[in-house]
Amino acid sequence: TGVGLASLAGAARRSHASAVTLAVAAALAAGVAIAVGSPPTAAVAAVVTAGAAMLAALAMSRRSGGSRRHAATLLAAGALVAVLAVPFAASVHVVARGSSNSGRPGFMPAAQVTTLSGYLRRHQGTARYELASSSVAKAGPLITRDGRPVLMLTSLYDRPLLTAGKLAAAVHAGRVRYILLGTGTCAARAARPCTPAVAWARSHAADVSRAAGLPNAGLLYHFNGAGS
C-alpha cells in the first residue's frame, strides 16, 4: 500500500489519470478496511472527510490555476489519511479494550499482580528467584511489573525446560521458595500429564494463595521445606 501510494502520488504530478487512480485506489482500500475491520464510527467519518478533502483540493487547485504539483501533494495527503484512518482507529480500539486474537493467556488483574508482588517481596528472603512458574504465560504479568528473575519449568506447549532433580536442588538450596501453578493443562484430569518438574512441584508445595491475599485458591504455592 505504501509503495503504491507513493508511486501514484509522484505520478499524479505529471498525469491526471494517475491522480484519479490514486483517489480511486485510496477509496477502495478504505472501503475494504471498513468492510473487513468494522472500525469505530470515527474512522469512517475520517475516511469520508479525507475523501472530500481530496476532491476539494483538486477542484480548488484547478479553479485557482494552481500547479499540478500542489494538487498532487494535497491529494497524496488525503489518500494517506483515507488509507490509514481505519486501521489506525481499529488498532486504538483493540488496545483500549485489551483484545487479542490469542485470548488472554496468563491474564491477571493489576490489583492482583500488585498484591502478589508485595507478598513475594516480603517473603522472598535471600532466594535468587522471585518464584518459579509452571508456564511462561502464567508469570508474564508479574515479570512485566517487577522485572525480577523467575524460574520457568516449561516452555510453549508444556515443553520441559527444567528437570525435577534440578528444581528440587534449587528448592533445597533456597534459591526459590514459591511457584505459580494454577490449573491449566496440568490439572488432575488434564488430557496431557504433568511434566516431571511440575509434577514434583505439585507434590512438594502447599497452596498459600489465600494467605498471600489472592481472591482465589490454586495459584500461588510455597515449597515445603523452603523456609518461610
Coordinates of C-alpha atoms in Angstrom, one line a residue:
T1 CA 0.0 0.0 0.0
G2 CA 2.8 2.4 0.9
V3 CA 4.7 1.8 -2.3
G4 CA 1.6 2.1 -4.4
L5 CA 0.5 5.3 -2.8
A6 CA 4.0 6.9 -3.1
S7 CA 4.3 5.8 -6.7
L8 CA 0.9 7.2 -7.7
A9 CA 1.4 10.4 -5.8
G10 CA 4.6 11.0 -7.7
A11 CA 3.0 10.2 -11.0
A12 CA 0.0 12.4 -10.2
R13 CA 2.2 15.5 -10.6
R14 CA 2.6 14.6 -14.2
S15 CA -0.6 12.7 -15.1
H16 CA -4.3 13.4 -14.4
A17 CA -5.0 9.7 -14.9
S18 CA -2.6 8.8 -12.1
A19 CA -4.3 11.3 -9.8
V20 CA -7.7 9.8 -10.5
T21 CA -6.2 6.3 -10.0
L22 CA -4.8 7.3 -6.6
A23 CA -8.1 8.7 -5.4
V24 CA -10.0 5.6 -6.6
A25 CA -7.4 3.2 -5.1
A26 CA -7.5 5.1 -1.7
A27 CA -11.2 4.9 -1.6
L28 CA -11.3 1.2 -2.4
A29 CA -8.6 0.5 0.2
A30 CA -10.6 2.4 2.8
G31 CA -13.8 0.6 1.8
V32 CA -12.2 -2.8 2.1
A33 CA -10.8 -1.9 5.6
I34 CA -14.3 -0.8 6.7
A35 CA -15.9 -4.0 5.4
V36 CA -13.3 -6.3 7.0
G37 CA -12.4 -4.5 10.2
S38 CA -15.7 -2.9 11.2
P39 CA -13.9 0.1 12.8
P40 CA -15.5 2.7 15.0
T41 CA -17.7 5.3 13.5
A42 CA -14.9 7.9 14.0
A43 CA -12.7 6.1 11.5
V44 CA -15.5 6.1 8.9
A45 CA -16.0 9.8 9.4
A46 CA -12.3 10.3 9.0
V47 CA -12.3 8.4 5.7
V48 CA -15.2 10.4 4.3
T49 CA -13.5 13.7 5.4
A50 CA -10.3 12.6 3.7
G51 CA -12.1 11.8 0.5
A52 CA -13.9 15.1 0.5
A53 CA -10.6 16.9 1.1
M54 CA -9.0 15.2 -1.9
L55 CA -11.8 16.2 -4.2
A56 CA -11.9 19.7 -2.8
A57 CA -8.1 20.1 -3.2
L58 CA -8.2 19.1 -6.8
A59 CA -11.2 21.4 -7.6
M60 CA -9.6 24.4 -5.8
S61 CA -6.3 23.9 -7.5
R62 CA -7.8 23.8 -10.9
R63 CA -10.1 26.8 -10.4
S64 CA -7.3 29.0 -8.9
G65 CA -4.9 28.0 -11.6
G66 CA -2.7 26.3 -9.1
S67 CA 0.1 23.9 -10.1
R68 CA -0.4 20.2 -10.6
R69 CA 2.4 19.6 -8.1
H70 CA 0.4 21.4 -5.3
A71 CA -2.8 19.5 -6.2
A72 CA -0.9 16.2 -6.2
T73 CA 0.6 16.9 -2.7
L74 CA -2.9 17.6 -1.3
L75 CA -4.2 14.5 -3.0
A76 CA -1.5 12.3 -1.6
A77 CA -2.1 13.7 2.0
G78 CA -5.8 12.9 1.7
A79 CA -5.2 9.5 0.3
L80 CA -2.8 8.7 3.1
V81 CA -5.4 9.7 5.7
A82 CA -8.1 7.7 3.9
V83 CA -5.9 4.5 3.8
L84 CA -4.6 4.7 7.3
A85 CA -7.5 6.1 9.3
V86 CA -9.4 2.9 9.5
P87 CA -6.6 0.5 10.6
F88 CA -5.3 3.2 13.0
A89 CA -8.7 3.7 14.7
A90 CA -9.1 -0.1 14.8
S91 CA -5.7 -0.5 16.4
V92 CA -6.5 2.1 19.0
H93 CA -9.8 0.3 19.7
V94 CA -8.1 -3.0 20.2
V95 CA -5.5 -1.6 22.5
A96 CA -8.1 0.3 24.6
R97 CA -10.2 -2.9 25.0
G98 CA -7.2 -5.1 25.6
S99 CA -8.4 -7.5 22.9
S100 CA -6.3 -10.3 21.5
N101 CA -6.7 -13.0 18.8
S102 CA -4.9 -15.4 21.1
G103 CA -7.2 -14.7 24.1
R104 CA -5.6 -13.6 27.4
P105 CA -3.3 -16.4 28.5
G106 CA -1.9 -15.7 31.9
F107 CA -4.1 -12.7 32.4
M108 CA -4.1 -11.3 36.0
P109 CA -5.9 -8.2 37.1
A110 CA -3.5 -5.3 38.0
A111 CA -4.6 -5.3 41.7
Q112 CA -3.9 -9.0 42.0
V113 CA -0.5 -8.6 40.4
T114 CA 0.3 -5.9 42.9
T115 CA -0.9 -8.0 45.8
L116 CA 1.2 -11.0 44.7
S117 CA 4.3 -8.9 44.1
G118 CA 4.0 -7.3 47.6
Y119 CA 3.7 -10.7 49.3
L120 CA 6.6 -12.2 47.4
R121 CA 8.8 -9.2 48.2
R122 CA 8.0 -9.6 51.9
H123 CA 8.6 -13.4 51.9
Q124 CA 11.3 -14.0 49.3
G125 CA 14.2 -13.6 51.7
T126 CA 17.5 -14.4 50.2
A127 CA 16.1 -16.6 47.4
R128 CA 17.5 -15.8 44.0
Y129 CA 14.2 -16.2 42.1
E130 CA 11.1 -14.3 42.8
L131 CA 9.3 -17.6 42.2
A132 CA 9.0 -20.5 39.8
S133 CA 6.3 -20.9 37.3
S134 CA 4.7 -23.9 35.6
S135 CA 4.3 -21.9 32.4
V136 CA 5.7 -18.8 30.7
A137 CA 2.3 -17.2 30.2
K138 CA 1.3 -17.5 33.8
A139 CA 4.3 -15.5 35.1
G140 CA 4.1 -12.8 32.4
P141 CA 2.1 -10.1 34.3
L142 CA 4.4 -10.5 37.3
I143 CA 7.6 -10.3 35.2
T144 CA 6.3 -7.2 33.4
R145 CA 5.6 -5.5 36.7
D146 CA 8.7 -6.5 38.7
G147 CA 11.4 -7.4 36.2
R148 CA 12.9 -9.9 38.7
P149 CA 14.2 -13.4 37.9
V150 CA 11.6 -16.1 37.5
L151 CA 12.4 -19.8 37.2
M152 CA 10.5 -21.4 34.3
L153 CA 9.6 -25.1 34.4
T154 CA 8.1 -25.4 30.9
S155 CA 8.0 -23.6 27.6
L156 CA 5.3 -23.4 24.9
Y157 CA 3.0 -26.5 24.7
D158 CA 4.4 -27.7 28.1
R159 CA 7.9 -28.5 26.7
P160 CA 10.1 -29.1 29.7
L161 CA 12.8 -26.5 30.5
L162 CA 13.9 -27.9 33.8
T163 CA 14.2 -31.4 35.3
A164 CA 12.6 -32.4 38.5
G165 CA 16.0 -33.0 40.0
K166 CA 17.3 -29.5 39.2
L167 CA 14.1 -28.0 40.6
A168 CA 14.5 -30.0 43.8
A169 CA 18.1 -28.9 44.1
A170 CA 17.1 -25.2 43.6
V171 CA 14.4 -25.5 46.3
H172 CA 16.7 -27.3 48.8
A173 CA 19.4 -24.7 48.2
G174 CA 16.9 -21.9 49.0
R175 CA 17.1 -20.3 45.5
V176 CA 13.4 -20.5 45.0
R177 CA 10.6 -20.6 47.6
Y178 CA 7.3 -20.1 45.7
I179 CA 5.7 -21.3 42.5
L180 CA 2.8 -20.3 40.3
L181 CA 0.8 -23.4 39.4
G182 CA -2.9 -22.9 39.0
T183 CA -4.9 -25.4 37.0
G184 CA -4.1 -25.1 33.3
T185 CA -3.1 -28.2 31.3
C186 CA -1.6 -29.9 34.3
A187 CA -4.8 -30.3 36.3
A188 CA -5.8 -33.6 37.8
R189 CA -8.0 -34.6 34.9
A190 CA -6.0 -33.0 32.1
A191 CA -5.5 -34.8 28.8
R192 CA -1.8 -34.4 29.0
P193 CA 0.2 -35.4 32.1
C194 CA 2.4 -33.0 34.0
T195 CA 6.0 -32.7 33.1
P196 CA 8.3 -34.3 35.8
A197 CA 9.3 -30.9 37.3
V198 CA 5.7 -29.7 37.5
A199 CA 4.6 -33.0 39.0
W200 CA 7.4 -32.7 41.6
A201 CA 6.3 -29.2 42.4
R202 CA 2.7 -30.2 42.9
S203 CA 3.7 -32.9 45.4
H204 CA 6.1 -30.8 47.3
A205 CA 4.3 -27.4 47.6
A206 CA 1.4 -26.1 49.6
D207 CA -1.3 -23.7 48.4
V208 CA -0.8 -20.2 50.0
S209 CA -2.9 -18.2 47.6
R210 CA -5.3 -17.0 50.3
A211 CA -2.5 -16.3 52.8
A212 CA -1.0 -14.1 50.1
G213 CA -4.2 -12.1 49.8
L214 CA -5.3 -13.5 46.4
P215 CA -9.0 -13.8 45.9
N216 CA -8.9 -17.5 44.8
A217 CA -7.0 -20.6 45.8
G218 CA -4.9 -22.6 43.5
L219 CA -2.4 -20.0 42.1
L220 CA 0.5 -19.4 44.5
Y221 CA 2.2 -22.3 46.2
H222 CA 5.0 -22.5 48.8
F223 CA 7.6 -25.2 48.5
N224 CA 7.7 -27.5 51.6
G225 CA 11.0 -27.1 53.5
A226 CA 12.0 -23.9 51.6
G227 CA 11.8 -21.6 54.5
S228 CA 9.2 -19.0 55.4

